[in-house]
CSV table of C-alpha atoms in Angstrom, one decimal:
chain,number,residue,atom,x,y,z
A,1,MET,CA,29.7,25.5,-37.3
A,2,LYS,CA,26.0,25.1,-36.9
A,3,ARG,CA,26.2,21.4,-37.6
A,4,VAL,CA,29.0,21.0,-35.0
A,5,LEU,CA,26.9,22.8,-32.4
A,6,ILE,CA,23.9,20.6,-33.1
A,7,VAL,CA,26.0,17.5,-32.7
A,8,LEU,CA,27.5,18.7,-29.4
A,9,VAL,CA,24.1,19.6,-28.0
A,10,SER,CA,22.7,16.2,-29.0
A,11,VAL,CA,25.6,14.4,-27.3
A,12,LEU,CA,25.1,16.5,-24.2
A,13,LEU,CA,21.4,15.8,-24.1
A,14,LEU,CA,22.1,12.1,-24.5
A,15,SER,CA,24.6,12.0,-21.7
A,16,VAL,CA,22.2,13.7,-19.4
A,17,SER,CA,19.3,11.4,-20.2
A,18,ILE,CA,21.1,8.1,-19.7
A,19,PRO,CA,21.2,8.2,-15.8
A,20,ALA,CA,17.4,8.6,-15.7
A,21,TYR,CA,17.1,5.1,-17.3
A,22,ALA,CA,19.3,3.5,-14.7
A,23,ALA,CA,17.4,4.3,-11.6
A,24,GLY,CA,14.2,3.3,-9.8
A,25,ASN,CA,11.3,5.6,-10.1
A,26,LEU,CA,8.1,5.6,-8.0
A,27,SER,CA,4.8,6.4,-9.6
A,28,VAL,CA,1.4,6.5,-7.8
A,29,THR,CA,-0.9,4.6,-10.2
A,30,GLN,CA,-4.0,4.6,-8.0
A,31,GLU,CA,-5.0,6.9,-5.1
A,32,ASN,CA,-8.2,7.2,-3.1
A,33,PHE,CA,-9.1,9.4,-0.1
A,34,TYR,CA,-11.9,8.9,2.5
A,35,VAL,CA,-13.0,10.7,5.6
A,36,ILE,CA,-14.1,8.2,8.2
A,37,SER,CA,-15.8,9.1,11.4
A,38,ASP,CA,-16.2,6.9,14.4
A,39,TYR,CA,-15.2,8.1,17.9
A,40,TRP,CA,-12.8,10.4,16.1
A,41,THR,CA,-12.5,11.6,12.5
A,42,TYR,CA,-9.6,10.7,10.2
A,43,GLY,CA,-8.8,11.3,6.6
A,44,TYR,CA,-7.3,8.2,5.0
A,45,ALA,CA,-5.3,8.1,1.8
A,46,PHE,CA,-4.7,4.7,0.1
A,47,ALA,CA,-2.3,4.4,-2.9
A,48,LYS,CA,-0.9,1.8,-5.2
A,49,VAL,CA,2.7,2.7,-5.9
A,50,SER,CA,4.7,1.2,-8.8
A,51,ASN,CA,8.4,1.2,-9.7
A,52,VAL,CA,8.4,2.5,-13.3
A,53,GLY,CA,12.2,2.7,-13.5
A,54,ASP,CA,14.7,0.0,-14.4
A,55,LYS,CA,16.5,-0.4,-11.1
A,56,ALA,CA,15.3,-1.4,-7.6
A,57,ILE,CA,14.0,1.3,-5.3
A,58,LYS,CA,12.8,1.3,-1.7
A,59,VAL,CA,9.6,3.2,-0.6
A,60,ASN,CA,11.1,5.5,2.0
A,61,SER,CA,8.9,8.2,3.2
A,62,GLY,CA,5.6,10.1,2.8
A,63,VAL,CA,3.5,13.1,3.8
A,64,ILE,CA,-0.2,13.6,3.8
A,65,GLU,CA,-1.8,17.0,4.1
A,66,ILE,CA,-5.6,17.4,4.4
A,67,TYR,CA,-7.5,20.5,3.4
A,68,ASP,CA,-10.9,22.1,3.7
A,69,GLU,CA,-12.8,23.7,0.8
A,70,ALA,CA,-11.0,26.9,1.1
A,71,GLY,CA,-7.6,25.2,0.9
A,72,ASN,CA,-6.8,25.6,4.6
A,73,ALA,CA,-4.7,22.8,6.1
A,74,LEU,CA,-6.7,20.7,8.6
A,75,ALA,CA,-4.2,18.0,9.4
A,76,SER,CA,-0.8,16.6,8.3
A,77,ASN,CA,1.2,13.5,9.1
A,78,ASP,CA,4.5,12.1,7.9
A,79,TYR,CA,4.1,8.5,9.2
A,80,LEU,CA,3.9,6.3,6.2
A,81,HIS,CA,2.5,2.8,6.4
A,82,SER,CA,4.4,1.0,3.6
A,83,TYR,CA,4.5,-2.7,2.7
A,84,ALA,CA,6.8,-4.8,0.5
A,85,GLU,CA,9.0,-1.7,0.5
A,86,CYS,CA,11.7,-2.8,-1.9
A,87,LEU,CA,10.4,-2.8,-5.4
A,88,GLU,CA,12.1,-4.3,-8.4
A,89,PRO,CA,11.4,-2.8,-11.8
A,90,GLY,CA,7.7,-3.3,-12.7
A,91,GLU,CA,6.7,-4.3,-9.2
A,92,TYR,CA,4.0,-2.5,-7.2
A,93,THR,CA,3.0,-2.2,-3.6
A,94,TYR,CA,0.4,-0.4,-1.4
A,95,VAL,CA,0.8,2.4,1.1
A,96,LYS,CA,-1.6,4.2,3.4
A,97,MET,CA,-1.5,7.4,5.4
A,98,TYR,CA,-4.0,9.2,7.6
A,99,GLY,CA,-4.4,12.3,9.7
A,100,GLU,CA,-6.8,13.2,12.5
A,101,ILE,CA,-9.3,15.9,11.7
A,102,THR,CA,-10.2,17.8,14.9
A,103,SER,CA,-12.1,20.7,13.3
A,104,GLY,CA,-13.4,21.7,9.9
A,105,THR,CA,-14.7,19.7,7.0
A,106,ALA,CA,-12.1,17.8,4.9
A,107,VAL,CA,-12.7,17.8,1.1
A,108,ASP,CA,-9.2,17.4,-0.4
A,109,HIS,CA,-5.7,16.1,0.3
A,110,ALA,CA,-2.2,15.9,-1.0
A,111,LEU,CA,-0.1,12.7,-0.8
A,112,THR,CA,3.6,12.6,-1.4
A,113,VAL,CA,5.6,9.3,-1.5
A,114,THR,CA,9.3,9.2,-2.0
A,115,GLY,CA,11.8,6.5,-2.5
A,116,LYS,CA,15.6,5.9,-2.3
A,117,SER,CA,18.1,3.3,-3.4
A,118,ASP,CA,18.9,0.6,-0.8
A,119,ASN,CA,21.4,-2.1,-1.4
A,120,THR,CA,21.1,-3.6,2.1
A,121,GLN,CA,17.7,-5.1,1.8
A,122,ARG,CA,15.4,-7.0,-0.6
A,123,THR,CA,11.8,-8.1,-0.5
A,124,LEU,CA,11.0,-11.7,-1.2
A,125,ARG,CA,7.5,-12.1,-2.5
A,126,LEU,CA,5.5,-15.2,-2.0
A,127,PRO,CA,2.6,-16.8,-3.9
A,128,VAL,CA,-0.8,-15.6,-2.5
A,129,GLU,CA,-4.4,-16.2,-3.2
A,130,THR,CA,-7.2,-14.1,-1.9
A,131,ASP,CA,-10.9,-14.3,-1.0
A,132,LEU,CA,-13.5,-11.8,0.2
A,133,GLN,CA,-16.4,-12.9,2.5
A,134,LEU,CA,-18.9,-10.2,3.6
A,135,ASN,CA,-21.6,-10.3,6.3
A,136,VAL,CA,-20.3,-13.4,8.0
A,137,THR,CA,-22.4,-14.1,11.1
A,138,ASP,CA,-20.7,-15.5,14.2
A,139,GLY,CA,-23.0,-15.5,17.2
A,140,TRP,CA,-24.2,-12.0,17.9
A,141,TRP,CA,-21.7,-10.4,15.6
A,142,THR,CA,-21.3,-9.9,11.9
A,143,TYR,CA,-17.8,-9.7,10.3
A,144,ASN,CA,-16.4,-8.8,6.9
A,145,TYR,CA,-13.3,-10.7,6.1
A,146,MET,CA,-10.4,-10.4,3.7
A,147,TYR,CA,-8.4,-13.7,3.3
A,148,ALA,CA,-4.9,-14.3,2.0
A,149,THR,CA,-3.6,-17.9,1.5
A,150,VAL,CA,0.2,-17.7,1.5
A,151,THR,CA,2.5,-20.5,0.2
A,152,ASN,CA,6.2,-20.8,1.1
A,153,ASN,CA,7.6,-21.8,-2.3
A,154,THR,CA,11.2,-21.7,-1.0
A,155,GLU,CA,13.4,-24.5,0.5
A,156,GLU,CA,13.8,-22.8,3.8
A,157,PRO,CA,11.5,-22.0,6.8
A,158,LEU,CA,10.4,-18.4,6.6
A,159,TYR,CA,9.8,-16.1,9.6
A,160,ASN,CA,8.3,-12.6,9.7
A,161,ILE,CA,5.9,-13.1,6.8
A,162,THR,CA,3.8,-10.0,6.3
A,163,VAL,CA,0.7,-9.7,4.1
A,164,VAL,CA,-0.9,-6.4,2.9
A,165,LEU,CA,-4.5,-6.8,1.8
A,166,ALA,CA,-6.1,-4.2,-0.3
A,167,LEU,CA,-9.9,-4.1,-0.6
A,168,LEU,CA,-11.0,-3.0,-4.1
A,169,ASP,CA,-14.2,-2.1,-5.8
A,170,ALA,CA,-15.1,-3.2,-9.3
A,171,ASP,CA,-13.2,-0.3,-10.9
A,172,GLY,CA,-10.0,-1.0,-8.9
A,173,ASN,CA,-10.5,1.9,-6.4
A,174,ILE,CA,-8.8,1.1,-3.1
A,175,LEU,CA,-11.4,1.0,-0.3
A,176,ASP,CA,-9.3,-0.2,2.6
A,177,ILE,CA,-5.8,-1.5,3.4
A,178,GLU,CA,-5.1,-3.9,6.2
A,179,GLU,CA,-2.0,-5.8,7.4
A,180,GLY,CA,-1.6,-9.3,8.8
A,181,GLY,CA,1.1,-12.0,9.0
A,182,LEU,CA,3.1,-14.3,11.1
A,183,PHE,CA,5.2,-13.3,14.1
A,184,SER,CA,9.0,-13.6,14.4
A,185,ASP,CA,8.7,-16.7,16.4
A,186,VAL,CA,6.5,-18.5,13.9
A,187,ALA,CA,7.9,-20.0,10.6
A,188,LEU,CA,6.1,-21.2,7.6
A,189,ALA,CA,7.7,-24.5,6.5
A,190,PRO,CA,8.8,-25.1,2.9
A,191,GLY,CA,5.8,-26.1,0.7
A,192,SER,CA,3.3,-25.2,3.4
A,193,THR,CA,0.5,-22.7,3.3
A,194,ALA,CA,-1.0,-20.3,5.9
A,195,ILE,CA,-4.3,-18.4,5.8
A,196,ILE,CA,-4.3,-14.8,7.0
A,197,ARG,CA,-7.7,-13.3,7.8
A,198,GLU,CA,-8.3,-9.6,8.5
A,199,ASP,CA,-11.6,-8.0,9.4
A,200,ILE,CA,-12.7,-4.8,7.6
A,201,PRO,CA,-13.4,-2.2,10.2
A,202,SER,CA,-17.1,-1.6,10.9
A,203,SER,CA,-16.6,2.2,10.5
A,204,PHE,CA,-15.4,1.6,6.9
A,205,ILE,CA,-18.3,-0.7,6.2
A,206,LYS,CA,-20.7,1.9,7.4
A,207,TYR,CA,-19.0,4.5,5.2
A,208,PHE,CA,-19.3,2.2,2.1
A,209,GLU,CA,-23.0,1.7,2.7
A,210,GLU,CA,-23.7,5.4,3.2
A,211,ASN,CA,-21.7,6.4,0.0
A,212,GLY,CA,-22.7,3.6,-2.4
A,213,LEU,CA,-19.3,1.9,-2.4
A,214,VAL,CA,-19.3,-1.8,-3.0
A,215,PRO,CA,-16.3,-4.0,-2.1
A,216,ALA,CA,-15.7,-6.4,-5.0
A,217,SER,CA,-12.3,-8.1,-4.5
A,218,VAL,CA,-9.1,-8.3,-2.6
A,219,ASP,CA,-5.5,-7.9,-3.8
A,220,ALA,CA,-2.7,-9.0,-1.6
A,221,ILE,CA,1.1,-9.1,-1.4
A,222,ALA,CA,2.8,-11.6,0.8
A,223,TYR,CA,6.4,-11.0,1.5
A,224,VAL,CA,9.5,-11.2,3.7
A,225,ASN,CA,12.1,-8.5,3.9
A,226,LEU,CA,15.6,-10.0,3.8
A,227,ALA,CA,19.1,-8.6,4.3
A,228,VAL,CA,21.3,-8.6,1.3
A,229,GLU,CA,24.5,-10.4,2.1
């Protein structure tokens, strides 16, 4: 009787565990938080999110909560900035969230990102090369640029190309995330390339200098969201 029970339990456990291997599963593999003050003060959370499951999944929603030293909530927001939202198994993307801090001193945060299955949309990723150019002088002004060179490697003109550019330090910490791309009335012809340039905000550059953070490289994802027919 004991042997029968063990077999039955083993079969039951096996039947329960099988669906977990047939679904997308989001995992935050890198997360960084900064409090940036300019005219207003915001707490920014940047994260690298990976699909560690074996089915496609879409980044769907998120919540950020920001706390002071005593654990009191200073700000919260549920507006998620997500990019290249539909992830195949093994793919990653970047997300960012922020909340305005009107009083108190922020020292901690909680970031939650959730996904869902979506059979109506897929994300086409394009080849992209990146470059980082700091302290570029143009007249009276100095700029700090992230570049992404995108190639259309398909046989069709592509509209609505979006690029997410993540600024990283030497250890892979995310220092900033910016978005660029082509508008809906501009297409990239087959075999053609386009250069997307985004300026790193001066408030972030000031924060880096004050806190010993050194930008080292740029990672980028160039993509088009397409309907599944």
